[in-house]
Amino acid sequence: MEDEYSEYREYLGEGMRIEIGIPLSGGGVFRDWAEVSEGNQDELVVQISRDVLPSEVRFDIGFILDVSVRVGVDVYTCSGIVIEKLGGRVLRIRLFGSFTLRERRQFFRIELGMRVKYDIIDESLRRDVERDWEVRKEHEHMKFQGYDDYVIAAQMARFRPAKPIEWQDLLRAQLNLGGGGVCLRIPQKVQPEQLMNLELHLPLDPPRVVHTVVRVIHIKPPRQLKDGSYRYDTGMQFDLLDERDRDLIFKQISVAQIEHLRKIADKRELGDVDGYGRRKLTPRQILARLAWVAVLLLLTWALTRFLSNYSPSNEIEKTYEQSLKKYRHQD
């Protein structure tokens, strides 16, 4: 019977050579080979092959990586998160998700629910779209950096939007978020190459808002809801995105995945406790206890046999008979 880790054992094992993808803060992914030195369920200990990594490549606990293995001519990829650094090149990684055969993505993705605002851009000039985005982005960064409201208002008053924005507010949007783009479920059908303004309200601590302009790449067939309305899963690529905001997206992905792993760990711990709050025994512990019980029963049986054959009264009777025979012989 297969367990939840059987898929990982199918693709990974000690001594195997795998590929690790590490996200770069400026965008893109650095890839290097690594060797699996230890594997346990959904955890791997790997050693990166290079002695010295490029200066722009860094990773820490909580970083999302991808783990790729080659099977024949195909590449299967799974996501992972760094849970421990055992040395400069040695990492302990916990896998999540499934190995899938796919083209390599530039960034990592995760399913999330958050507030999103979007606006469909009409036939505005590219330079106007970019300038309006710059203003919104700098406005948000100034708020987070603690500038006075009057200073921010004076700075923003210098710019007049080329086109008023009509935001569509999705309070609890379901989306697939990555450093390269987003797949968002919206109630309107748009066309490929359509530009859209987007606000991502990241539930970080403190909360942050990312302003970006996206370009529609693909639209999936519509989904009909119970009320008869339709929703369209729309894949979008970031067309204008500040690298500081891309780092925030990576941070949100890491925070969400760590929280998910914590819930899984809590669930596993609860599953190991019986109804009386006692920790359940593993199959190996059960077998060991049964073996000790069998040994005790065997010792008890042997001791009973010995005691049943030994009786103090029999010894006294034998001694009396020997003494009587000796007395008669003397007579």
Coordinates of C-alpha atoms in Angstrom, one line a residue:
M1 CA 0.0 0.0 0.0
E2 CA 1.4 3.4 -1.0
D3 CA 1.9 6.1 1.6
E4 CA 2.1 9.9 1.1
Y5 CA 5.9 9.7 0.6
S6 CA 6.0 6.9 -2.0
E7 CA 6.3 9.4 -4.8
Y8 CA 9.3 11.0 -3.3
R9 CA 11.0 7.6 -2.9
E10 CA 10.3 6.8 -6.5
Y11 CA 12.2 9.8 -7.8
L12 CA 14.8 10.3 -5.0
G13 CA 17.3 8.2 -3.1
E14 CA 20.6 8.4 -1.3
G15 CA 23.5 9.0 -3.7
M16 CA 21.3 10.4 -6.5
R17 CA 22.3 13.5 -8.4
I18 CA 19.6 16.1 -8.6
E19 CA 19.4 19.7 -9.7
I20 CA 18.6 22.6 -7.3
G21 CA 17.0 25.9 -8.5
I22 CA 17.7 28.9 -6.2
P23 CA 15.8 32.1 -6.8
L24 CA 17.8 35.3 -7.4
S25 CA 16.7 38.6 -5.8
G26 CA 17.0 40.4 -9.1
G27 CA 14.9 37.8 -10.9
G28 CA 15.7 34.5 -12.5
V29 CA 16.9 31.2 -11.1
F30 CA 20.5 29.9 -10.4
R31 CA 20.7 26.2 -11.0
D32 CA 23.4 23.8 -9.8
W33 CA 23.8 20.1 -9.3
A34 CA 23.6 18.5 -5.8
E35 CA 24.0 15.0 -4.4
V36 CA 21.5 13.5 -2.0
S37 CA 23.3 12.3 1.1
E38 CA 20.3 11.4 3.2
G39 CA 16.5 10.9 2.5
N40 CA 13.8 10.4 5.1
Q41 CA 10.1 10.6 4.0
D42 CA 9.7 14.2 2.6
E43 CA 13.1 15.5 3.8
L44 CA 16.4 15.5 2.0
V45 CA 19.9 16.4 3.0
V46 CA 21.8 17.6 -0.1
Q47 CA 25.3 18.9 -0.8
I48 CA 25.6 21.5 -3.6
S49 CA 28.4 20.5 -6.0
R50 CA 30.1 23.9 -6.3
D51 CA 32.7 24.9 -3.7
V52 CA 32.0 28.6 -4.1
L53 CA 28.7 30.0 -5.2
P54 CA 28.3 33.3 -7.1
S55 CA 28.0 36.4 -4.9
E56 CA 24.4 37.1 -5.9
V57 CA 23.3 33.6 -5.0
R58 CA 22.2 33.2 -1.4
F59 CA 19.7 31.0 0.5
D60 CA 18.5 30.8 4.0
I61 CA 15.9 29.0 6.1
G62 CA 12.5 29.5 4.6
F63 CA 13.8 29.9 1.0
I64 CA 11.7 28.2 -1.7
L65 CA 13.7 26.0 -4.1
D66 CA 12.9 23.6 -6.9
V67 CA 14.2 20.1 -7.0
S68 CA 14.5 18.5 -10.4
V69 CA 15.5 14.9 -11.4
R70 CA 16.1 13.6 -14.9
V71 CA 14.3 10.4 -15.9
G72 CA 15.4 9.4 -19.4
V73 CA 15.0 12.5 -21.5
D74 CA 12.3 14.0 -19.3
V75 CA 12.7 16.4 -16.3
Y76 CA 10.4 16.0 -13.3
T77 CA 10.3 18.9 -10.8
C78 CA 9.0 19.3 -7.3
S79 CA 9.1 22.3 -4.9
G80 CA 11.0 22.4 -1.6
I81 CA 11.8 24.7 1.3
V82 CA 15.0 25.0 3.2
I83 CA 14.4 24.0 6.8
E84 CA 18.0 23.8 8.0
K85 CA 21.5 24.8 6.9
L86 CA 24.0 22.2 7.9
G87 CA 27.0 23.9 6.3
G88 CA 28.0 26.3 3.6
R89 CA 26.9 23.9 0.9
V90 CA 24.8 21.4 2.8
L91 CA 21.0 21.9 3.2
R92 CA 18.1 20.1 4.7
I93 CA 15.1 20.5 2.4
R94 CA 11.5 19.5 2.9
L95 CA 9.6 18.7 -0.2
F96 CA 6.0 19.7 -0.9
G97 CA 3.7 19.2 -3.8
S98 CA 4.1 16.5 -6.5
F99 CA 6.7 15.8 -9.1
T100 CA 5.4 16.9 -12.4
L101 CA 6.6 16.6 -15.9
R102 CA 6.7 20.2 -17.2
E103 CA 8.8 22.8 -18.8
R104 CA 11.0 24.5 -16.3
R105 CA 9.4 27.7 -14.9
Q106 CA 11.5 30.7 -14.2
F107 CA 9.9 31.1 -10.7
F108 CA 8.1 29.2 -8.1
R109 CA 4.3 29.3 -7.5
I110 CA 1.9 28.6 -4.6
E111 CA -1.8 28.6 -4.2
L112 CA -3.0 31.5 -2.0
G113 CA -6.1 33.5 -1.1
M114 CA -5.8 37.2 -0.7
R115 CA -7.3 40.6 -1.6
V116 CA -6.6 41.7 -5.1
K117 CA -7.6 44.7 -7.1
Y118 CA -7.4 44.8 -10.9
D119 CA -8.2 47.3 -13.7
I120 CA -8.3 46.5 -17.4
I121 CA -6.2 48.9 -19.4
D122 CA -7.6 50.3 -22.6
E123 CA -5.6 51.5 -25.6
S124 CA -3.4 53.8 -23.5
L125 CA 0.1 54.6 -24.7
R126 CA 2.8 52.4 -23.2
R127 CA 4.6 55.4 -21.7
D128 CA 1.5 56.6 -19.9
V129 CA 0.9 53.1 -18.4
E130 CA 4.4 53.0 -17.2
R131 CA 4.4 56.5 -15.7
D132 CA 1.2 55.9 -13.8
W133 CA 2.6 52.6 -12.5
E134 CA 5.8 54.4 -11.3
V135 CA 3.7 57.0 -9.4
R136 CA 1.6 54.3 -7.6
K137 CA 4.6 52.2 -6.8
E138 CA 6.6 55.2 -5.3
H139 CA 3.5 56.3 -3.4
E140 CA 3.3 52.9 -1.7
H141 CA 7.0 52.8 -1.0
M142 CA 6.9 56.2 0.6
K143 CA 4.1 55.2 2.9
F144 CA 6.0 52.2 4.1
Q145 CA 9.2 54.2 4.6
G146 CA 7.3 56.5 7.1
Y147 CA 7.1 59.7 5.1
D148 CA 4.7 62.3 6.5
D149 CA 1.2 62.4 4.8
Y150 CA 1.7 66.0 3.8
V151 CA 5.1 65.2 2.1
I152 CA 3.5 62.3 0.3
A153 CA 0.5 64.4 -0.8
A154 CA 2.8 67.2 -2.1
Q155 CA 4.9 64.7 -4.0
M156 CA 1.9 63.0 -5.6
A157 CA 0.3 66.3 -6.5
R158 CA 3.0 66.8 -9.1
F159 CA 1.6 63.9 -11.2
R160 CA -1.7 63.7 -12.9
P161 CA -2.8 60.2 -13.9
A162 CA -3.0 59.7 -17.7
K163 CA -6.2 57.7 -17.1
P164 CA -8.4 57.3 -14.0
I165 CA -8.3 53.7 -12.7
E166 CA -11.6 51.8 -12.1
W167 CA -10.6 49.2 -9.6
Q168 CA -12.4 45.9 -9.4
D169 CA -12.0 44.7 -5.8
L170 CA -11.7 40.9 -5.1
L171 CA -11.7 40.7 -1.3
R172 CA -10.8 37.0 -1.2
A173 CA -9.3 36.1 -4.5
Q174 CA -8.0 32.6 -5.3
L175 CA -4.8 32.9 -7.2
N176 CA -1.6 31.0 -8.0
L177 CA 1.3 33.4 -7.3
G178 CA 4.9 33.2 -8.3
G179 CA 7.8 35.6 -8.9
G180 CA 7.2 35.7 -12.6
G181 CA 3.4 36.1 -12.7
V182 CA 0.0 35.2 -11.3
C183 CA -3.0 33.1 -12.3
L184 CA -6.1 34.9 -11.1
R185 CA -9.7 33.9 -11.2
I186 CA -11.8 36.9 -12.4
P187 CA -15.4 37.4 -13.4
Q188 CA -14.5 39.0 -16.8
K189 CA -13.1 37.4 -19.9
V190 CA -10.1 39.2 -21.3
Q191 CA -7.9 38.5 -24.4
P192 CA -4.3 37.4 -24.6
E193 CA -1.8 40.4 -24.6
Q194 CA -4.3 42.5 -22.7
L195 CA -2.5 44.8 -20.1
M196 CA -4.0 45.1 -16.6
N197 CA -3.2 47.1 -13.5
L198 CA -2.9 44.9 -10.5
E199 CA -2.7 45.5 -6.7
L200 CA -1.7 42.5 -4.6
H201 CA -2.4 42.9 -0.9
L202 CA 0.1 40.6 0.7
P203 CA -0.9 39.5 4.3
L204 CA 2.7 39.9 5.6
D205 CA 3.5 41.4 9.0
P206 CA 3.2 44.3 8.5
P207 CA 0.9 44.0 5.4
R208 CA 2.3 45.2 2.1
V209 CA 0.7 46.2 -1.2
V210 CA 2.4 45.4 -4.5
H211 CA 1.6 47.5 -7.5
T212 CA 2.3 45.9 -10.9
V213 CA 1.2 45.9 -14.5
V214 CA 0.6 42.4 -16.0
R215 CA 0.1 41.0 -19.4
V216 CA -2.4 38.3 -20.1
I217 CA -0.8 35.1 -21.4
H218 CA -3.7 32.6 -21.4
I219 CA -7.3 32.1 -20.3
K220 CA -8.7 28.7 -19.2
P221 CA -12.3 27.6 -20.1
P222 CA -14.8 29.4 -17.8
R223 CA -16.1 27.9 -14.5
Q224 CA -19.8 28.3 -13.7
L225 CA -20.7 29.0 -10.1
K226 CA -23.9 28.0 -8.3
D227 CA -25.4 31.5 -8.9
G228 CA -25.0 31.0 -12.7
S229 CA -22.1 33.4 -13.1
Y230 CA -18.8 32.5 -14.6
R231 CA -15.2 32.9 -13.5
Y232 CA -12.2 32.8 -15.7
D233 CA -8.8 31.5 -14.6
T234 CA -6.5 34.0 -16.3
G235 CA -2.7 33.6 -16.5
M236 CA -0.7 36.8 -16.3
Q237 CA 2.9 37.7 -16.6
F238 CA 4.4 40.6 -14.7
D239 CA 5.2 43.3 -17.2
L240 CA 6.1 46.0 -14.8
L241 CA 7.3 45.0 -11.3
D242 CA 9.8 46.6 -9.0
E243 CA 12.4 44.2 -7.8
R244 CA 11.8 45.2 -4.2
D245 CA 8.2 44.1 -4.7
R246 CA 9.3 40.9 -6.3
D247 CA 11.3 40.2 -3.1
L248 CA 8.1 40.8 -1.1
I249 CA 6.3 38.2 -3.3
F250 CA 9.0 35.6 -2.6
K251 CA 8.7 36.4 1.1
Q252 CA 5.0 35.8 1.0
I253 CA 5.5 32.5 -0.7
S254 CA 8.0 31.4 1.9
V255 CA 5.7 32.6 4.8
A256 CA 2.7 30.7 3.4
Q257 CA 4.6 27.5 2.8
I258 CA 6.2 27.6 6.3
E259 CA 2.7 28.0 7.8
H260 CA 1.4 25.1 5.7
L261 CA 4.3 22.9 6.9
R262 CA 3.6 23.8 10.5
K263 CA 0.0 22.8 10.2
I264 CA 1.1 19.5 8.6
A265 CA 3.5 18.9 11.5
D266 CA 0.8 19.7 14.1
K267 CA -1.6 17.3 12.3
R268 CA 1.0 14.5 12.4
E269 CA 1.6 15.0 16.1
L270 CA -2.2 14.9 16.8
G271 CA -2.4 11.7 14.7
D272 CA 0.2 10.1 16.9
V273 CA -1.8 10.5 20.1
D274 CA -4.7 8.2 21.2
G275 CA -8.0 9.3 22.7
Y276 CA -6.4 9.5 26.2
G277 CA -3.7 11.9 25.2
R278 CA -1.0 9.2 25.2
R279 CA 1.4 8.9 22.2
K280 CA 0.6 6.0 19.9
L281 CA 3.1 3.2 19.6
T282 CA 4.9 2.6 16.3
P283 CA 4.7 -0.9 14.7
R284 CA 8.3 -1.5 15.8
Q285 CA 7.5 -0.6 19.4
I286 CA 4.5 -2.8 19.4
L287 CA 6.6 -5.8 18.1
A288 CA 9.2 -5.2 20.8
R289 CA 6.7 -5.1 23.5
L290 CA 5.1 -8.3 22.3
A291 CA 8.5 -10.0 22.3
W292 CA 9.1 -9.0 25.9
V293 CA 5.7 -10.3 26.9
A294 CA 6.5 -13.7 25.2
V295 CA 9.8 -13.9 27.1
L296 CA 8.1 -13.2 30.4
L297 CA 5.4 -15.8 29.7
L298 CA 8.1 -18.4 28.8
L299 CA 10.0 -17.7 32.0
T300 CA 6.8 -17.9 34.1
W301 CA 6.0 -21.3 32.5
A302 CA 9.5 -22.7 33.2
L303 CA 9.4 -21.5 36.8
T304 CA 6.0 -23.1 37.3
R305 CA 7.2 -26.5 36.0
F306 CA 10.2 -26.4 38.3
L307 CA 8.2 -25.5 41.4
S308 CA 5.6 -28.2 40.6
N309 CA 8.3 -30.9 40.6
Y310 CA 9.9 -29.6 43.8
S311 CA 8.1 -30.2 47.1
P312 CA 9.6 -29.9 50.7
S313 CA 7.3 -32.7 52.0
N314 CA 8.8 -35.2 49.5
E315 CA 12.3 -34.3 50.6
I316 CA 11.4 -35.0 54.3
E317 CA 9.7 -38.3 53.5
K318 CA 12.8 -39.4 51.5
T319 CA 15.1 -38.5 54.5
Y320 CA 12.9 -40.5 56.9
E321 CA 12.8 -43.6 54.7
Q322 CA 16.6 -43.5 54.4
S323 CA 17.1 -43.3 58.2
L324 CA 14.6 -46.1 58.8
K325 CA 16.4 -48.4 56.3
K326 CA 19.7 -47.6 58.0
Y327 CA 18.3 -48.4 61.5
R328 CA 16.9 -51.8 60.3
H329 CA 20.2 -52.7 58.7
Q330 CA 22.0 -52.1 62.0
D331 CA 19.6 -54.4 63.7

